[in-house]
Amino acid sequence: MSSTPPLANLALPVTDEALAARLQQRLDTIEELLAGHVQGRTKYVSEAAAHLMSAGGKRFRPLLVLLAAETGPEPGCDDVLTAACVVEITHVGSLYHDDVMDEADLRRGADSANARWDNLVAILTGDFLFARSSELTARLGADAVRIQAETFTRLVEGQILETVTPGPDEDPLQHYLDVVAGKTGSLIATSARYGARFSGAPREVEEALAAYGEIVGAAFQLSDDILDIASETDESGKTPGTDLREGVPTLPVLMARAAGAGSSDPADVRLLELLDADLTDDALLAETLGLLRAHPAMEQARAYVVRQAQAAKAHLDVVPAGPVREALEAFADLVAVRTG
C-alpha cells in the first residue's frame, strides 16, 4: 500500500505528476461542459438544474471515466468527455430525488432543491437532468444507450428498494447490499466501463474495470457506514451518528442486529432496544454509538470492506502495470482504511 500523497486535488489518489496534470486539465474541461449541459430553455429551469451542479462535489464518477480512459489509445477524445458528463449528470439528477425521499434540507453545503423550491420542482428537475443525460448518451451510439438504460434501471430499483422493509423471509443485510449495489455500485461500474470503451481499450480491460468499479463503488458507501459510527467529527468532517439518528440501516448496524438476535448479553439487549428507539435524543444517541463502537460488528464490518477492496483489486490484473493501475489499486486500499 503506497503512502505517497496525491499530486493533485483529485478525488482519486493519483501520484504520477503527468497523469494527474492530464486528468485535472480534462476535468476542468468537463466542468465547463457540465455548466452548459444543464442549461434549459428558460432561466427558471436552468437555475434549478444548475443548483446542485454548481454546488460542487468531488466529481468522482467523471474522474473515474477519465482515469479508465487512460487504458485506451484515445483517452482525451470527445466521446470520453461526453461519457464523463453523462455519468455526472445522472448522479446529480439522482441527488435531487434522494433529497426529496430523505426530506433533506442541505446538500453539499447548500439548500437542497426541495428546501429552496419544493418537492415537485426537485423531482422534475431530477427528471430534466436524467433526460439531458439520455440526450448526451444518444451521441455515443445505440450500445451506450443500452448500457445507460440498464444502469438507470438498477439505480432507480436501488432507490425503490431503499424504501421497502425486507420481508420476513428476506435477509436484511443482503437486502441492504442490493440497495447499495444498485444505488452506488451500478453507476460507478458504468463510469469505469465508459472510460475504457470510448478510449478504445481492449474488451477484457473494459470488463475488468467495470467489475472493479461495481465492487469498489459499493465498498466506498459501506466504508461511509463505518465512518458514521467510528469517526469523530474533527477527523472525518462528518457528524457521527447521522444515519443512526435518522434511522437509516447501515452495514455495522445490520451486522450488530444479526449478532444480537436471541442474545442474552445485557449489552446486546440494550443495543437492540436503543436501535429501535428515538435516537434524536443526544444522550441515547451517544449511548448507542458507544455500544456500537465496542461491538464485534464493527470489526466484522471493517473486515467485510477490506475483503471487498481486495476483490476489486483482483480484477485489475489485466490492466497494464503503471500509474493508472497504481491509482486504481491505491483507491481500493484507501476505501479499506479510510477515515474521512
Short mmCIF file of C-alpha atoms in Angstrom, two decimals:
data_model
loop_
_atom_site.label_atom_id
_atom_site.label_comp_id
_atom_site.label_asym_id
_atom_site.label_seq_id
_atom_site.Cartn_x
_atom_site.Cartn_y
_atom_site.Cartn_z
CA MET A 1 0.00 0.00 0.00
CA SER A 2 1.55 3.29 -1.10
CA SER A 3 1.82 6.15 1.36
CA THR A 4 2.83 8.69 -1.31
CA PRO A 5 0.38 11.59 -1.27
CA PRO A 6 -1.51 12.51 -4.45
CA LEU A 7 -0.02 15.30 -6.54
CA ALA A 8 -3.31 16.99 -7.46
CA ASN A 9 -6.52 17.87 -5.70
CA LEU A 10 -8.35 14.93 -7.23
CA ALA A 11 -10.94 12.57 -5.77
CA LEU A 12 -8.71 9.63 -6.70
CA PRO A 13 -5.21 9.09 -5.27
CA VAL A 14 -3.09 9.83 -8.36
CA THR A 15 0.61 10.13 -7.53
CA ASP A 16 2.06 10.34 -11.06
CA GLU A 17 2.61 14.01 -11.87
CA ALA A 18 1.99 13.79 -15.62
CA LEU A 19 -1.15 11.67 -15.21
CA ALA A 20 -2.53 13.98 -12.52
CA ALA A 21 -1.97 17.01 -14.74
CA ARG A 22 -3.77 15.39 -17.69
CA LEU A 23 -6.70 14.35 -15.55
CA GLN A 24 -7.03 17.78 -13.97
CA GLN A 25 -6.95 19.51 -17.35
CA ARG A 26 -9.67 17.25 -18.74
CA LEU A 27 -11.70 17.55 -15.55
CA ASP A 28 -11.60 21.33 -15.94
CA THR A 29 -12.96 20.91 -19.46
CA ILE A 30 -15.73 18.68 -18.17
CA GLU A 31 -16.65 21.29 -15.57
CA GLU A 32 -17.20 23.79 -18.38
CA LEU A 33 -19.19 21.26 -20.40
CA LEU A 34 -21.41 20.41 -17.44
CA ALA A 35 -22.29 24.05 -16.92
CA GLY A 36 -23.56 24.17 -20.49
CA HIS A 37 -25.34 20.83 -20.46
CA VAL A 38 -27.57 21.71 -17.50
CA GLN A 39 -28.95 24.83 -19.17
CA GLY A 40 -32.63 24.70 -20.10
CA ARG A 41 -34.69 26.89 -22.39
CA THR A 42 -35.83 29.13 -19.53
CA LYS A 43 -33.95 30.86 -16.73
CA TYR A 44 -36.08 29.08 -14.10
CA VAL A 45 -35.23 25.58 -15.35
CA SER A 46 -31.57 26.48 -15.83
CA GLU A 47 -31.30 27.83 -12.30
CA ALA A 48 -32.94 24.77 -10.75
CA ALA A 49 -30.87 22.34 -12.83
CA ALA A 50 -27.59 24.12 -12.11
CA HIS A 51 -28.31 24.43 -8.39
CA LEU A 52 -26.63 21.24 -7.19
CA MET A 53 -24.17 21.03 -10.08
CA SER A 54 -22.71 24.42 -9.21
CA ALA A 55 -22.59 23.49 -5.51
CA GLY A 56 -19.56 21.39 -6.39
CA GLY A 57 -18.84 17.82 -5.39
CA LYS A 58 -15.87 15.50 -5.79
CA ARG A 59 -16.68 14.69 -9.45
CA PHE A 60 -15.55 11.16 -8.62
CA ARG A 61 -17.55 9.49 -11.40
CA PRO A 62 -16.32 11.63 -14.30
CA LEU A 63 -12.79 11.39 -12.90
CA LEU A 64 -13.07 7.60 -12.94
CA VAL A 65 -14.19 7.80 -16.59
CA LEU A 66 -11.06 9.83 -17.36
CA LEU A 67 -8.75 7.54 -15.42
CA ALA A 68 -10.19 4.40 -17.03
CA ALA A 69 -9.84 6.07 -20.43
CA GLU A 70 -6.09 6.16 -19.90
CA THR A 71 -6.09 2.41 -20.62
CA GLY A 72 -7.02 3.09 -24.27
CA PRO A 73 -5.30 4.86 -27.17
CA GLU A 74 -7.66 7.88 -27.21
CA PRO A 75 -8.10 8.97 -23.58
CA GLY A 76 -8.98 12.58 -24.39
CA CYS A 77 -11.41 12.06 -27.25
CA ASP A 78 -14.80 13.78 -27.39
CA ASP A 79 -16.74 10.59 -26.63
CA VAL A 80 -14.81 10.11 -23.37
CA LEU A 81 -15.61 13.68 -22.32
CA THR A 82 -19.27 13.21 -23.23
CA ALA A 83 -19.43 9.96 -21.27
CA ALA A 84 -17.93 11.70 -18.25
CA CYS A 85 -20.69 14.32 -18.43
CA VAL A 86 -23.34 11.61 -18.77
CA VAL A 87 -22.40 9.87 -15.53
CA GLU A 88 -22.12 13.08 -13.51
CA ILE A 89 -25.44 14.48 -14.74
CA THR A 90 -27.09 11.12 -13.99
CA HIS A 91 -25.59 11.15 -10.50
CA VAL A 92 -26.62 14.72 -9.75
CA GLY A 93 -30.14 14.02 -11.04
CA SER A 94 -30.39 11.16 -8.56
CA LEU A 95 -29.41 13.54 -5.73
CA TYR A 96 -32.49 15.68 -6.38
CA HIS A 97 -34.69 12.61 -5.94
CA ASP A 98 -32.70 11.41 -2.92
CA ASP A 99 -33.21 14.72 -1.15
CA VAL A 100 -36.97 14.50 -1.65
CA MET A 101 -37.02 10.94 -0.32
CA ASP A 102 -34.85 11.89 2.67
CA GLU A 103 -36.61 15.23 3.26
CA ALA A 104 -33.13 16.76 3.30
CA ASP A 105 -32.60 20.47 3.86
CA LEU A 106 -28.96 20.63 2.79
CA ARG A 107 -26.86 19.13 0.02
CA ARG A 108 -23.16 19.91 -0.49
CA GLY A 109 -23.42 22.75 2.00
CA ALA A 110 -26.23 24.49 0.12
CA ASP A 111 -30.01 24.38 0.41
CA SER A 112 -31.41 21.26 -1.22
CA ALA A 113 -33.66 21.91 -4.23
CA ASN A 114 -36.72 20.74 -2.31
CA ALA A 115 -35.89 23.16 0.50
CA ARG A 116 -35.21 26.08 -1.85
CA TRP A 117 -38.22 25.42 -4.07
CA ASP A 118 -40.44 22.42 -3.27
CA ASN A 119 -40.64 18.66 -3.80
CA LEU A 120 -42.36 18.96 -7.18
CA VAL A 121 -39.66 21.21 -8.60
CA ALA A 122 -36.93 18.98 -7.17
CA ILE A 123 -38.44 15.82 -8.69
CA LEU A 124 -39.00 17.40 -12.08
CA THR A 125 -35.51 18.90 -12.08
CA GLY A 126 -34.07 15.46 -11.41
CA ASP A 127 -36.16 14.18 -14.33
CA PHE A 128 -34.83 17.01 -16.51
CA LEU A 129 -31.26 16.01 -15.72
CA PHE A 130 -31.98 12.36 -16.44
CA ALA A 131 -33.45 13.41 -19.78
CA ARG A 132 -30.40 15.54 -20.56
CA SER A 133 -28.06 12.64 -19.73
CA SER A 134 -30.10 10.48 -22.12
CA GLU A 135 -29.69 13.07 -24.89
CA LEU A 136 -25.94 13.01 -24.40
CA THR A 137 -25.85 9.21 -24.28
CA ALA A 138 -27.55 9.09 -27.68
CA ARG A 139 -24.47 10.81 -29.12
CA LEU A 140 -22.41 7.81 -28.03
CA GLY A 141 -24.40 5.25 -30.02
CA ALA A 142 -27.01 2.57 -29.54
CA ASP A 143 -24.88 0.34 -27.32
CA ALA A 144 -24.23 3.22 -24.93
CA VAL A 145 -27.98 3.85 -24.79
CA ARG A 146 -28.48 0.22 -23.76
CA ILE A 147 -25.77 0.41 -21.09
CA GLN A 148 -27.16 3.66 -19.74
CA ALA A 149 -30.71 2.26 -19.65
CA GLU A 150 -29.58 -0.85 -17.77
CA THR A 151 -27.59 1.29 -15.33
CA PHE A 152 -30.50 3.64 -14.76
CA THR A 153 -32.83 0.69 -14.16
CA ARG A 154 -30.52 -0.62 -11.46
CA LEU A 155 -30.05 2.81 -9.90
CA VAL A 156 -33.78 3.50 -9.64
CA GLU A 157 -34.53 -0.03 -8.45
CA GLY A 158 -31.96 0.51 -5.70
CA GLN A 159 -33.69 3.74 -4.72
CA ILE A 160 -37.05 1.94 -4.60
CA LEU A 161 -35.68 -0.97 -2.57
CA GLU A 162 -34.30 1.50 -0.06
CA THR A 163 -37.88 2.47 0.82
CA VAL A 164 -39.02 -1.14 1.27
CA THR A 165 -38.74 -3.11 4.50
CA PRO A 166 -37.35 -6.62 3.84
CA GLY A 167 -39.95 -9.37 4.14
CA PRO A 168 -39.89 -12.00 6.91
CA ASP A 169 -38.10 -14.48 4.65
CA GLU A 170 -35.53 -11.97 3.42
CA ASP A 171 -32.07 -11.32 4.85
CA PRO A 172 -31.99 -7.61 5.86
CA LEU A 173 -28.25 -7.42 5.26
CA GLN A 174 -28.48 -8.84 1.75
CA HIS A 175 -31.37 -6.50 1.03
CA TYR A 176 -29.20 -3.57 2.05
CA LEU A 177 -26.24 -4.78 -0.01
CA ASP A 178 -28.57 -4.99 -3.02
CA VAL A 179 -29.64 -1.39 -2.39
CA VAL A 180 -26.02 -0.21 -2.27
CA ALA A 181 -25.10 -2.17 -5.39
CA GLY A 182 -27.95 -0.58 -7.30
CA LYS A 183 -27.78 2.98 -5.99
CA THR A 184 -23.99 3.32 -5.92
CA GLY A 185 -22.14 0.42 -7.50
CA SER A 186 -24.02 0.41 -10.81
CA LEU A 187 -23.15 3.94 -11.93
CA ILE A 188 -19.54 3.71 -10.77
CA ALA A 189 -19.19 0.46 -12.73
CA THR A 190 -20.57 2.20 -15.81
CA SER A 191 -18.19 5.12 -15.28
CA ALA A 192 -15.20 2.79 -15.47
CA ARG A 193 -16.73 0.91 -18.41
CA TYR A 194 -17.39 4.09 -20.38
CA GLY A 195 -13.84 5.35 -19.95
CA ALA A 196 -12.32 2.13 -21.20
CA ARG A 197 -14.82 1.64 -24.02
CA PHE A 198 -14.75 5.10 -25.56
CA SER A 199 -10.98 5.40 -25.39
CA GLY A 200 -10.63 2.16 -27.34
CA ALA A 201 -9.28 -0.09 -24.57
CA PRO A 202 -9.37 -3.88 -25.10
CA ARG A 203 -12.66 -5.51 -24.18
CA GLU A 204 -11.09 -7.58 -21.38
CA VAL A 205 -9.83 -4.36 -19.78
CA GLU A 206 -13.27 -2.78 -20.10
CA GLU A 207 -14.94 -5.74 -18.39
CA ALA A 208 -12.30 -5.82 -15.65
CA LEU A 209 -12.68 -2.11 -14.92
CA ALA A 210 -16.48 -2.39 -14.84
CA ALA A 211 -16.22 -5.24 -12.31
CA TYR A 212 -13.71 -3.22 -10.29
CA GLY A 213 -16.00 -0.19 -10.29
CA GLU A 214 -19.03 -2.18 -9.18
CA ILE A 215 -17.22 -3.58 -6.16
CA VAL A 216 -15.14 -0.59 -5.10
CA GLY A 217 -18.09 1.78 -5.54
CA ALA A 218 -20.28 -0.23 -3.21
CA ALA A 219 -17.37 -0.68 -0.78
CA PHE A 220 -16.90 3.09 -0.64
CA GLN A 221 -20.51 3.51 0.51
CA LEU A 222 -20.08 0.74 3.08
CA SER A 223 -16.96 2.44 4.45
CA ASP A 224 -19.12 5.54 4.88
CA ASP A 225 -21.38 3.39 7.05
CA ILE A 226 -18.46 2.56 9.31
CA LEU A 227 -17.36 6.19 9.49
CA ASP A 228 -20.84 7.22 10.59
CA ILE A 229 -20.26 5.29 13.78
CA ALA A 230 -16.50 5.11 14.28
CA SER A 231 -15.29 8.58 13.40
CA GLU A 232 -15.03 11.72 15.42
CA THR A 233 -16.19 14.91 13.72
CA ASP A 234 -12.75 16.53 13.71
CA GLU A 235 -11.05 13.67 11.88
CA SER A 236 -13.69 12.89 9.26
CA GLY A 237 -15.57 16.14 8.78
CA LYS A 238 -18.76 14.16 9.33
CA THR A 239 -21.12 14.30 12.27
CA PRO A 240 -21.02 10.82 13.84
CA GLY A 241 -24.32 9.03 14.19
CA THR A 242 -26.15 10.93 11.45
CA ASP A 243 -27.50 7.73 9.88
CA LEU A 244 -28.30 6.32 13.30
CA ARG A 245 -30.24 9.43 14.26
CA GLU A 246 -32.24 9.23 11.04
CA GLY A 247 -32.93 5.51 11.41
CA VAL A 248 -31.02 4.58 8.25
CA PRO A 249 -29.87 0.93 8.29
CA THR A 250 -26.14 0.59 7.70
CA LEU A 251 -23.64 -2.27 7.49
CA PRO A 252 -22.43 -2.28 11.13
CA VAL A 253 -25.96 -1.78 12.49
CA LEU A 254 -27.36 -4.66 10.45
CA MET A 255 -24.48 -6.90 11.49
CA ALA A 256 -25.00 -5.92 15.14
CA ARG A 257 -28.71 -6.67 14.87
CA ALA A 258 -27.99 -10.10 13.39
CA ALA A 259 -25.42 -10.89 16.08
CA GLY A 260 -27.68 -9.68 18.89
CA ALA A 261 -30.80 -11.56 17.83
CA GLY A 262 -31.55 -14.07 20.58
CA SER A 263 -28.55 -12.95 22.67
CA SER A 264 -28.92 -12.67 26.44
CA ASP A 265 -25.88 -10.44 26.81
CA PRO A 266 -27.07 -7.23 28.55
CA ALA A 267 -25.07 -5.06 26.15
CA ASP A 268 -26.69 -6.74 23.13
CA VAL A 269 -30.15 -6.47 24.65
CA ARG A 270 -29.64 -2.79 25.43
CA LEU A 271 -28.21 -2.07 21.97
CA LEU A 272 -31.21 -3.65 20.25
CA GLU A 273 -33.52 -1.58 22.45
CA LEU A 274 -31.68 1.59 21.51
CA LEU A 275 -31.65 0.80 17.80
CA ASP A 276 -35.44 0.66 17.95
CA ALA A 277 -35.68 3.86 19.99
CA ASP A 278 -35.91 7.51 19.01
CA LEU A 279 -32.25 8.48 18.62
CA THR A 280 -32.91 12.17 18.10
CA ASP A 281 -32.20 12.32 21.83
CA ASP A 282 -28.50 13.22 22.17
CA ALA A 283 -27.92 11.11 25.27
CA LEU A 284 -29.46 8.00 23.71
CA LEU A 285 -27.51 8.55 20.50
CA ALA A 286 -24.25 8.84 22.44
CA GLU A 287 -25.02 5.63 24.34
CA THR A 288 -25.81 3.81 21.10
CA LEU A 289 -22.60 5.00 19.48
CA GLY A 290 -20.61 3.80 22.49
CA LEU A 291 -22.16 0.34 22.39
CA LEU A 292 -21.71 0.02 18.64
CA ARG A 293 -18.09 1.15 18.73
CA ALA A 294 -17.34 -1.60 21.26
CA HIS A 295 -19.37 -4.24 19.40
CA PRO A 296 -17.67 -7.02 17.37
CA ALA A 297 -19.90 -5.99 14.45
CA MET A 298 -17.60 -3.02 13.83
CA GLU A 299 -14.60 -5.24 13.18
CA GLN A 300 -16.81 -7.57 11.17
CA ALA A 301 -17.91 -4.65 9.00
CA ARG A 302 -14.34 -3.42 8.56
CA ALA A 303 -13.20 -6.91 7.58
CA TYR A 304 -16.01 -7.13 5.01
CA VAL A 305 -14.98 -3.83 3.39
CA VAL A 306 -11.32 -4.91 3.31
CA ARG A 307 -12.32 -8.15 1.55
CA GLN A 308 -14.36 -6.18 -0.98
CA ALA A 309 -11.44 -3.86 -1.65
CA GLN A 310 -9.16 -6.83 -2.24
CA ALA A 311 -11.75 -8.39 -4.56
CA ALA A 312 -11.90 -5.15 -6.55
CA LYS A 313 -8.11 -5.05 -6.90
CA ALA A 314 -8.05 -8.64 -8.14
CA HIS A 315 -9.87 -7.50 -11.30
CA LEU A 316 -7.00 -5.16 -12.18
CA ASP A 317 -4.62 -7.95 -13.17
CA VAL A 318 -5.40 -7.35 -16.87
CA VAL A 319 -4.77 -3.61 -16.62
CA PRO A 320 -1.20 -2.80 -17.73
CA ALA A 321 1.21 -2.01 -14.91
CA GLY A 322 1.82 1.71 -14.48
CA PRO A 323 0.39 4.85 -12.89
CA VAL A 324 -3.23 4.16 -13.92
CA ARG A 325 -3.29 0.75 -12.31
CA GLU A 326 -1.42 2.11 -9.29
CA ALA A 327 -4.06 4.82 -8.82
CA LEU A 328 -6.90 2.31 -9.04
CA GLU A 329 -5.19 -0.01 -6.56
CA ALA A 330 -4.46 2.89 -4.22
CA PHE A 331 -8.10 3.92 -4.27
CA ALA A 332 -9.19 0.40 -3.28
CA ASP A 333 -6.63 0.48 -0.46
CA LEU A 334 -7.95 3.86 0.63
CA VAL A 335 -11.52 2.57 0.72
CA ALA A 336 -10.41 -0.25 3.01
CA VAL A 337 -8.86 2.02 5.64
CA ARG A 338 -10.32 5.49 5.09
CA THR A 339 -11.06 7.80 7.99
CA GLY A 340 -12.78 10.60 6.05
#
